[in-house]
């Protein structure tokens, strides 16, 4: 059995993060996917400063420009924020785009915790309430 979010190669071996990234235009998306999973799973907690672009690019065996694009993808989803001389910092969960398709997928890919389930039911209840109000 492979860890959640892990992929396997042709012989069934678990691939390292950098081996899962893909090629060409998929590389920034692949790197963002791996970092996003790390953030959502709690391996990178809110307030954590990520390594600089050069170190991340080396870790994932991709170019600095590709890594920058991956960070922009995560910033667009509200998972990280970047500032000069401060670096790239993981943002608090409350600031994430919780309804973003990727963020939802990463959360569901992990074992959902009680707070996530509670929030999901609260969201459903609110949608149901407002939809019935519109019908009246």
Short mmCIF file of N, CA and C in Angstrom, two decimals:
data_model
loop_
_atom_site.label_atom_id
_atom_site.label_comp_id
_atom_site.label_asym_id
_atom_site.label_seq_id
_atom_site.Cartn_x
_atom_site.Cartn_y
_atom_site.Cartn_z
N UNK A 1 0.85 -1.18 0.00
CA UNK A 1 0.00 0.00 0.00
C UNK A 1 0.89 1.24 0.00
N UNK A 2 0.56 2.23 -0.85
CA UNK A 2 1.38 3.43 -0.94
C UNK A 2 0.79 4.54 -0.09
N UNK A 3 1.64 5.47 0.38
CA UNK A 3 1.14 6.60 1.16
C UNK A 3 0.17 7.43 0.33
N UNK A 4 -0.75 8.15 1.01
CA UNK A 4 -1.74 8.98 0.32
C UNK A 4 -1.03 9.98 -0.58
N UNK A 5 -1.51 10.11 -1.81
CA UNK A 5 -0.95 11.06 -2.75
C UNK A 5 0.30 10.58 -3.47
N UNK A 6 0.82 9.41 -3.11
CA UNK A 6 2.02 8.88 -3.75
C UNK A 6 1.63 8.16 -5.04
N UNK A 7 2.54 8.20 -5.98
CA UNK A 7 2.32 7.51 -7.24
C UNK A 7 3.34 6.40 -7.37
N UNK A 8 3.02 5.40 -8.20
CA UNK A 8 3.93 4.29 -8.39
C UNK A 8 4.39 4.24 -9.84
N UNK A 9 5.57 3.70 -10.03
CA UNK A 9 6.15 3.55 -11.36
C UNK A 9 5.67 2.28 -12.02
N UNK A 10 6.27 1.95 -13.17
CA UNK A 10 5.86 0.78 -13.96
C UNK A 10 6.05 -0.52 -13.19
N UNK A 11 7.06 -0.60 -12.34
CA UNK A 11 7.30 -1.83 -11.57
C UNK A 11 6.63 -1.80 -10.19
N UNK A 12 5.78 -0.80 -9.94
CA UNK A 12 5.07 -0.73 -8.67
C UNK A 12 5.84 -0.03 -7.56
N UNK A 13 7.01 0.51 -7.85
CA UNK A 13 7.79 1.19 -6.82
C UNK A 13 7.21 2.59 -6.56
N UNK A 14 7.30 3.04 -5.32
CA UNK A 14 6.83 4.37 -4.97
C UNK A 14 7.81 5.39 -5.52
N UNK A 15 7.28 6.37 -6.27
CA UNK A 15 8.13 7.39 -6.87
C UNK A 15 8.42 8.50 -5.88
N UNK A 16 9.63 9.05 -5.94
CA UNK A 16 9.98 10.21 -5.14
C UNK A 16 9.21 11.42 -5.66
N UNK A 17 9.09 12.46 -4.80
CA UNK A 17 8.34 13.66 -5.21
C UNK A 17 8.79 14.20 -6.55
N UNK A 18 10.10 14.33 -6.75
CA UNK A 18 10.59 14.94 -7.99
C UNK A 18 10.29 14.06 -9.20
N UNK A 19 10.10 12.76 -9.00
CA UNK A 19 9.79 11.87 -10.11
C UNK A 19 8.32 11.96 -10.53
N UNK A 20 7.48 12.56 -9.70
CA UNK A 20 6.06 12.65 -9.98
C UNK A 20 5.69 13.93 -10.72
N UNK A 21 6.62 14.84 -10.88
CA UNK A 21 6.30 16.17 -11.38
C UNK A 21 5.82 16.19 -12.82
N UNK A 22 6.36 15.39 -13.68
CA UNK A 22 5.95 15.42 -15.08
C UNK A 22 6.95 16.19 -15.91
N UNK A 23 6.53 16.53 -17.14
CA UNK A 23 7.42 17.22 -18.05
C UNK A 23 6.71 18.42 -18.66
N UNK A 24 7.50 19.29 -19.28
CA UNK A 24 6.96 20.42 -20.03
C UNK A 24 6.12 21.35 -19.19
N UNK A 25 4.97 21.73 -19.73
CA UNK A 25 4.11 22.71 -19.07
C UNK A 25 3.46 22.16 -17.80
N UNK A 26 3.54 20.86 -17.58
CA UNK A 26 2.97 20.26 -16.37
C UNK A 26 3.88 20.40 -15.16
N UNK A 27 5.11 20.78 -15.37
CA UNK A 27 6.07 20.83 -14.25
C UNK A 27 5.67 21.79 -13.14
N UNK A 28 5.26 23.04 -13.44
CA UNK A 28 4.84 23.92 -12.33
C UNK A 28 3.63 23.37 -11.59
N UNK A 29 2.70 22.79 -12.33
CA UNK A 29 1.50 22.22 -11.72
C UNK A 29 1.87 21.03 -10.83
N UNK A 30 2.79 20.20 -11.29
CA UNK A 30 3.22 19.05 -10.51
C UNK A 30 3.92 19.46 -9.23
N UNK A 31 4.79 20.46 -9.31
CA UNK A 31 5.49 20.94 -8.11
C UNK A 31 4.49 21.59 -7.15
N UNK A 32 3.54 22.37 -7.68
CA UNK A 32 2.51 22.99 -6.84
C UNK A 32 1.66 21.91 -6.17
N UNK A 33 1.37 20.85 -6.89
CA UNK A 33 0.57 19.75 -6.34
C UNK A 33 1.28 19.12 -5.15
N UNK A 34 2.55 18.86 -5.29
CA UNK A 34 3.31 18.21 -4.20
C UNK A 34 3.42 19.13 -2.99
N UNK A 35 3.77 20.40 -3.22
CA UNK A 35 3.86 21.35 -2.11
C UNK A 35 2.49 21.58 -1.48
N UNK A 36 1.45 21.67 -2.30
CA UNK A 36 0.09 21.86 -1.79
C UNK A 36 -0.33 20.72 -0.89
N UNK A 37 0.00 19.49 -1.30
CA UNK A 37 -0.32 18.33 -0.46
C UNK A 37 0.44 18.39 0.87
N UNK A 38 1.68 18.83 0.82
CA UNK A 38 2.47 18.95 2.05
C UNK A 38 1.85 19.97 3.00
N UNK A 39 1.36 21.08 2.43
CA UNK A 39 0.76 22.14 3.25
C UNK A 39 -0.56 21.66 3.85
N UNK A 40 -1.44 21.13 3.00
CA UNK A 40 -2.76 20.69 3.46
C UNK A 40 -2.67 19.56 4.47
N UNK A 41 -1.69 18.66 4.29
CA UNK A 41 -1.56 17.53 5.22
C UNK A 41 -0.96 17.94 6.57
N UNK A 42 -0.42 19.15 6.65
CA UNK A 42 0.16 19.61 7.91
C UNK A 42 1.66 19.42 8.01
N UNK A 43 2.29 18.84 6.98
CA UNK A 43 3.75 18.70 7.01
C UNK A 43 4.42 20.08 7.01
N UNK A 44 3.78 21.04 6.36
CA UNK A 44 4.23 22.44 6.39
C UNK A 44 3.12 23.22 7.08
N UNK A 45 3.35 23.64 8.30
CA UNK A 45 2.31 24.29 9.10
C UNK A 45 2.23 25.78 8.80
N UNK A 46 1.07 26.40 9.07
CA UNK A 46 0.94 27.85 8.88
C UNK A 46 2.03 28.60 9.63
N UNK A 47 2.59 29.59 8.97
CA UNK A 47 3.68 30.37 9.54
C UNK A 47 5.05 29.86 9.16
N UNK A 48 5.13 28.66 8.60
CA UNK A 48 6.41 28.09 8.18
C UNK A 48 6.92 28.84 6.96
N UNK A 49 8.19 29.20 6.98
CA UNK A 49 8.81 29.82 5.82
C UNK A 49 9.43 28.73 4.97
N UNK A 50 9.04 28.69 3.70
CA UNK A 50 9.58 27.69 2.77
C UNK A 50 11.03 28.01 2.45
N UNK A 51 11.75 27.02 2.00
CA UNK A 51 13.13 27.23 1.53
C UNK A 51 13.09 28.20 0.36
N UNK A 52 14.22 28.82 0.05
CA UNK A 52 14.22 29.77 -1.07
C UNK A 52 14.03 29.03 -2.40
N UNK A 53 13.75 29.80 -3.45
CA UNK A 53 13.44 29.20 -4.76
C UNK A 53 14.55 28.30 -5.27
N UNK A 54 15.79 28.70 -5.07
CA UNK A 54 16.91 27.88 -5.55
C UNK A 54 16.94 26.52 -4.86
N UNK A 55 16.73 26.51 -3.55
CA UNK A 55 16.74 25.24 -2.81
C UNK A 55 15.56 24.36 -3.19
N UNK A 56 14.37 24.97 -3.33
CA UNK A 56 13.19 24.20 -3.73
C UNK A 56 13.36 23.64 -5.14
N UNK A 57 13.88 24.47 -6.04
CA UNK A 57 14.09 24.02 -7.42
C UNK A 57 15.06 22.85 -7.47
N UNK A 58 16.11 22.91 -6.66
CA UNK A 58 17.07 21.81 -6.61
C UNK A 58 16.42 20.55 -6.02
N UNK A 59 15.62 20.71 -4.97
CA UNK A 59 14.94 19.56 -4.36
C UNK A 59 14.03 18.85 -5.35
N UNK A 60 13.33 19.62 -6.19
CA UNK A 60 12.39 19.04 -7.15
C UNK A 60 13.01 18.79 -8.52
N UNK A 61 14.28 19.11 -8.67
CA UNK A 61 14.99 18.94 -9.95
C UNK A 61 14.30 19.67 -11.09
N UNK A 62 13.93 20.93 -10.82
CA UNK A 62 13.31 21.76 -11.84
C UNK A 62 14.01 23.12 -11.84
N UNK A 63 13.71 23.94 -12.82
CA UNK A 63 14.36 25.26 -12.89
C UNK A 63 13.75 26.21 -11.86
N UNK A 64 14.48 27.26 -11.57
CA UNK A 64 14.02 28.29 -10.64
C UNK A 64 12.74 28.94 -11.15
N UNK A 65 12.68 29.20 -12.46
CA UNK A 65 11.50 29.81 -13.08
C UNK A 65 10.28 28.91 -12.91
N UNK A 66 10.45 27.62 -13.12
CA UNK A 66 9.35 26.67 -12.96
C UNK A 66 8.88 26.65 -11.51
N UNK A 67 9.82 26.70 -10.57
CA UNK A 67 9.46 26.72 -9.15
C UNK A 67 8.71 28.00 -8.82
N UNK A 68 9.12 29.11 -9.39
CA UNK A 68 8.43 30.39 -9.16
C UNK A 68 6.98 30.30 -9.63
N UNK A 69 6.76 29.66 -10.79
CA UNK A 69 5.40 29.48 -11.30
C UNK A 69 4.58 28.61 -10.34
N UNK A 70 5.19 27.58 -9.78
CA UNK A 70 4.50 26.71 -8.83
C UNK A 70 4.09 27.49 -7.58
N UNK A 71 4.97 28.36 -7.09
CA UNK A 71 4.66 29.19 -5.92
C UNK A 71 3.52 30.14 -6.25
N UNK A 72 3.50 30.68 -7.47
CA UNK A 72 2.40 31.57 -7.88
C UNK A 72 1.07 30.82 -7.89
N UNK A 73 1.08 29.58 -8.31
CA UNK A 73 -0.14 28.76 -8.30
C UNK A 73 -0.64 28.62 -6.86
N UNK A 74 0.26 28.31 -5.94
CA UNK A 74 -0.13 28.13 -4.53
C UNK A 74 -0.59 29.45 -3.92
N UNK A 75 0.04 30.56 -4.31
CA UNK A 75 -0.37 31.87 -3.81
C UNK A 75 -1.78 32.20 -4.30
N UNK A 76 -2.08 31.83 -5.53
CA UNK A 76 -3.41 32.05 -6.08
C UNK A 76 -4.49 31.28 -5.34
N UNK A 77 -4.11 30.19 -4.74
CA UNK A 77 -5.05 29.36 -3.97
C UNK A 77 -5.08 29.79 -2.50
N UNK A 78 -4.27 30.80 -2.15
CA UNK A 78 -4.25 31.31 -0.79
C UNK A 78 -3.44 30.50 0.18
N UNK A 79 -2.68 29.51 -0.28
CA UNK A 79 -1.92 28.66 0.63
C UNK A 79 -0.63 29.32 1.12
N UNK A 80 -0.03 30.16 0.29
CA UNK A 80 1.22 30.82 0.67
C UNK A 80 1.16 32.29 0.29
N UNK A 81 2.03 33.06 0.90
CA UNK A 81 2.23 34.46 0.51
C UNK A 81 3.73 34.71 0.44
N UNK A 82 4.11 35.54 -0.51
CA UNK A 82 5.53 35.84 -0.70
C UNK A 82 5.77 37.33 -0.56
N UNK A 83 6.88 37.68 0.05
CA UNK A 83 7.27 39.07 0.19
C UNK A 83 8.79 39.15 0.18
N UNK A 84 9.33 40.22 -0.42
CA UNK A 84 10.78 40.38 -0.41
C UNK A 84 11.33 40.41 1.02
N UNK A 85 12.45 39.78 1.20
CA UNK A 85 13.17 39.69 2.47
C UNK A 85 12.44 38.91 3.56
N UNK A 86 11.24 38.44 3.25
CA UNK A 86 10.51 37.61 4.21
C UNK A 86 10.41 36.19 3.70
N UNK A 87 10.42 36.05 2.40
CA UNK A 87 10.34 34.73 1.80
C UNK A 87 8.90 34.32 1.54
N UNK A 88 8.72 33.03 1.31
CA UNK A 88 7.40 32.48 1.06
C UNK A 88 6.94 31.77 2.33
N UNK A 89 5.78 32.20 2.84
CA UNK A 89 5.28 31.73 4.12
C UNK A 89 3.94 31.02 3.92
N UNK A 90 3.74 29.92 4.61
CA UNK A 90 2.47 29.20 4.57
C UNK A 90 1.44 30.02 5.35
N UNK A 91 0.30 30.28 4.70
CA UNK A 91 -0.75 31.10 5.32
C UNK A 91 -1.65 30.24 6.21
N UNK A 92 -2.36 30.87 7.14
CA UNK A 92 -3.28 30.13 8.01
C UNK A 92 -4.42 29.50 7.19
N UNK A 93 -4.95 28.40 7.67
CA UNK A 93 -6.03 27.68 6.97
C UNK A 93 -7.22 28.57 6.66
N UNK A 94 -7.53 29.51 7.54
CA UNK A 94 -8.68 30.38 7.34
C UNK A 94 -8.55 31.23 6.08
N UNK A 95 -7.34 31.42 5.60
CA UNK A 95 -7.10 32.26 4.44
C UNK A 95 -7.00 31.47 3.14
N UNK A 96 -7.09 30.15 3.21
CA UNK A 96 -7.01 29.33 2.01
C UNK A 96 -8.30 29.45 1.21
N UNK A 97 -8.21 29.23 -0.08
CA UNK A 97 -9.40 29.14 -0.94
C UNK A 97 -9.94 27.73 -0.77
N UNK A 98 -10.73 27.54 0.26
CA UNK A 98 -11.17 26.19 0.65
C UNK A 98 -12.04 25.51 -0.39
N UNK A 99 -12.67 26.29 -1.30
CA UNK A 99 -13.52 25.69 -2.32
C UNK A 99 -12.79 25.51 -3.65
N UNK A 100 -11.50 25.81 -3.69
CA UNK A 100 -10.70 25.57 -4.89
C UNK A 100 -10.65 24.06 -5.13
N UNK A 101 -10.79 23.67 -6.39
CA UNK A 101 -10.84 22.24 -6.73
C UNK A 101 -9.59 21.49 -6.25
N UNK A 102 -8.42 22.08 -6.44
CA UNK A 102 -7.18 21.41 -6.02
C UNK A 102 -7.10 21.30 -4.50
N UNK A 103 -7.42 22.39 -3.80
CA UNK A 103 -7.35 22.38 -2.34
C UNK A 103 -8.32 21.34 -1.78
N UNK A 104 -9.53 21.29 -2.32
CA UNK A 104 -10.49 20.27 -1.89
C UNK A 104 -9.96 18.87 -2.15
N UNK A 105 -9.38 18.68 -3.34
CA UNK A 105 -8.82 17.37 -3.68
C UNK A 105 -7.71 16.96 -2.75
N UNK A 106 -6.85 17.90 -2.40
CA UNK A 106 -5.75 17.60 -1.48
C UNK A 106 -6.29 17.26 -0.10
N UNK A 107 -7.33 17.97 0.34
CA UNK A 107 -7.90 17.70 1.66
C UNK A 107 -8.60 16.35 1.68
N UNK A 108 -9.31 16.04 0.63
CA UNK A 108 -10.02 14.77 0.58
C UNK A 108 -9.03 13.63 0.39
N UNK A 109 -7.90 13.91 -0.30
CA UNK A 109 -6.86 12.88 -0.48
C UNK A 109 -6.27 12.45 0.84
N UNK A 110 -6.27 13.34 1.80
CA UNK A 110 -5.82 13.00 3.15
C UNK A 110 -7.04 12.51 3.92
N UNK A 111 -6.83 11.89 5.04
CA UNK A 111 -7.96 11.46 5.87
C UNK A 111 -8.59 12.71 6.46
N UNK A 112 -9.88 12.95 6.17
CA UNK A 112 -10.51 14.18 6.67
C UNK A 112 -10.59 14.18 8.20
N UNK A 113 -10.30 15.32 8.78
CA UNK A 113 -10.42 15.43 10.23
C UNK A 113 -11.82 15.91 10.59
N UNK A 114 -12.15 15.88 11.86
CA UNK A 114 -13.50 16.24 12.32
C UNK A 114 -13.86 17.67 11.97
N UNK A 115 -12.90 18.59 12.07
CA UNK A 115 -13.18 19.99 11.76
C UNK A 115 -13.56 20.16 10.29
N UNK A 116 -12.88 19.46 9.40
CA UNK A 116 -13.19 19.54 7.98
C UNK A 116 -14.61 19.03 7.72
N UNK A 117 -14.97 17.91 8.31
CA UNK A 117 -16.31 17.34 8.13
C UNK A 117 -17.36 18.31 8.68
N UNK A 118 -17.11 18.87 9.87
CA UNK A 118 -18.04 19.84 10.45
C UNK A 118 -18.23 21.03 9.52
N UNK A 119 -17.13 21.57 8.99
CA UNK A 119 -17.20 22.72 8.09
C UNK A 119 -17.96 22.37 6.82
N UNK A 120 -17.77 21.17 6.31
CA UNK A 120 -18.45 20.74 5.11
C UNK A 120 -19.96 20.68 5.34
N UNK A 121 -20.38 20.13 6.48
CA UNK A 121 -21.81 20.08 6.79
C UNK A 121 -22.38 21.47 7.04
N UNK A 122 -21.61 22.35 7.67
CA UNK A 122 -22.06 23.72 7.88
C UNK A 122 -22.26 24.43 6.55
N UNK A 123 -21.33 24.21 5.63
CA UNK A 123 -21.45 24.79 4.29
C UNK A 123 -22.72 24.28 3.61
N UNK A 124 -22.95 22.97 3.69
CA UNK A 124 -24.15 22.39 3.08
C UNK A 124 -25.41 22.98 3.69
N UNK A 125 -25.43 23.12 5.02
CA UNK A 125 -26.59 23.69 5.71
C UNK A 125 -26.85 25.13 5.27
N UNK A 126 -25.77 25.92 5.14
CA UNK A 126 -25.91 27.31 4.71
C UNK A 126 -26.43 27.40 3.28
N UNK A 127 -25.89 26.58 2.41
CA UNK A 127 -26.35 26.59 1.02
C UNK A 127 -27.82 26.21 0.96
N UNK A 128 -28.20 25.19 1.71
CA UNK A 128 -29.60 24.75 1.73
C UNK A 128 -30.50 25.87 2.26
N UNK A 129 -30.09 26.53 3.33
CA UNK A 129 -30.88 27.62 3.92
C UNK A 129 -31.09 28.75 2.91
N UNK A 130 -29.99 29.20 2.28
CA UNK A 130 -30.10 30.32 1.35
C UNK A 130 -30.85 29.94 0.08
N UNK A 131 -30.75 28.71 -0.35
CA UNK A 131 -31.50 28.30 -1.53
C UNK A 131 -32.99 28.23 -1.24
N UNK A 132 -33.38 27.82 -0.03
CA UNK A 132 -34.81 27.82 0.32
C UNK A 132 -35.33 29.23 0.49
N UNK A 133 -34.51 30.15 0.96
CA UNK A 133 -34.91 31.55 1.09
C UNK A 133 -35.17 32.18 -0.28
N UNK A 134 -34.40 31.78 -1.26
CA UNK A 134 -34.58 32.31 -2.61
C UNK A 134 -35.86 31.78 -3.25
N UNK A 135 -36.32 30.62 -2.85
CA UNK A 135 -37.53 30.04 -3.42
C UNK A 135 -38.79 30.66 -2.84
N UNK A 136 -38.69 31.24 -1.65
CA UNK A 136 -39.88 31.82 -0.98
C UNK A 136 -40.25 33.14 -1.57
#
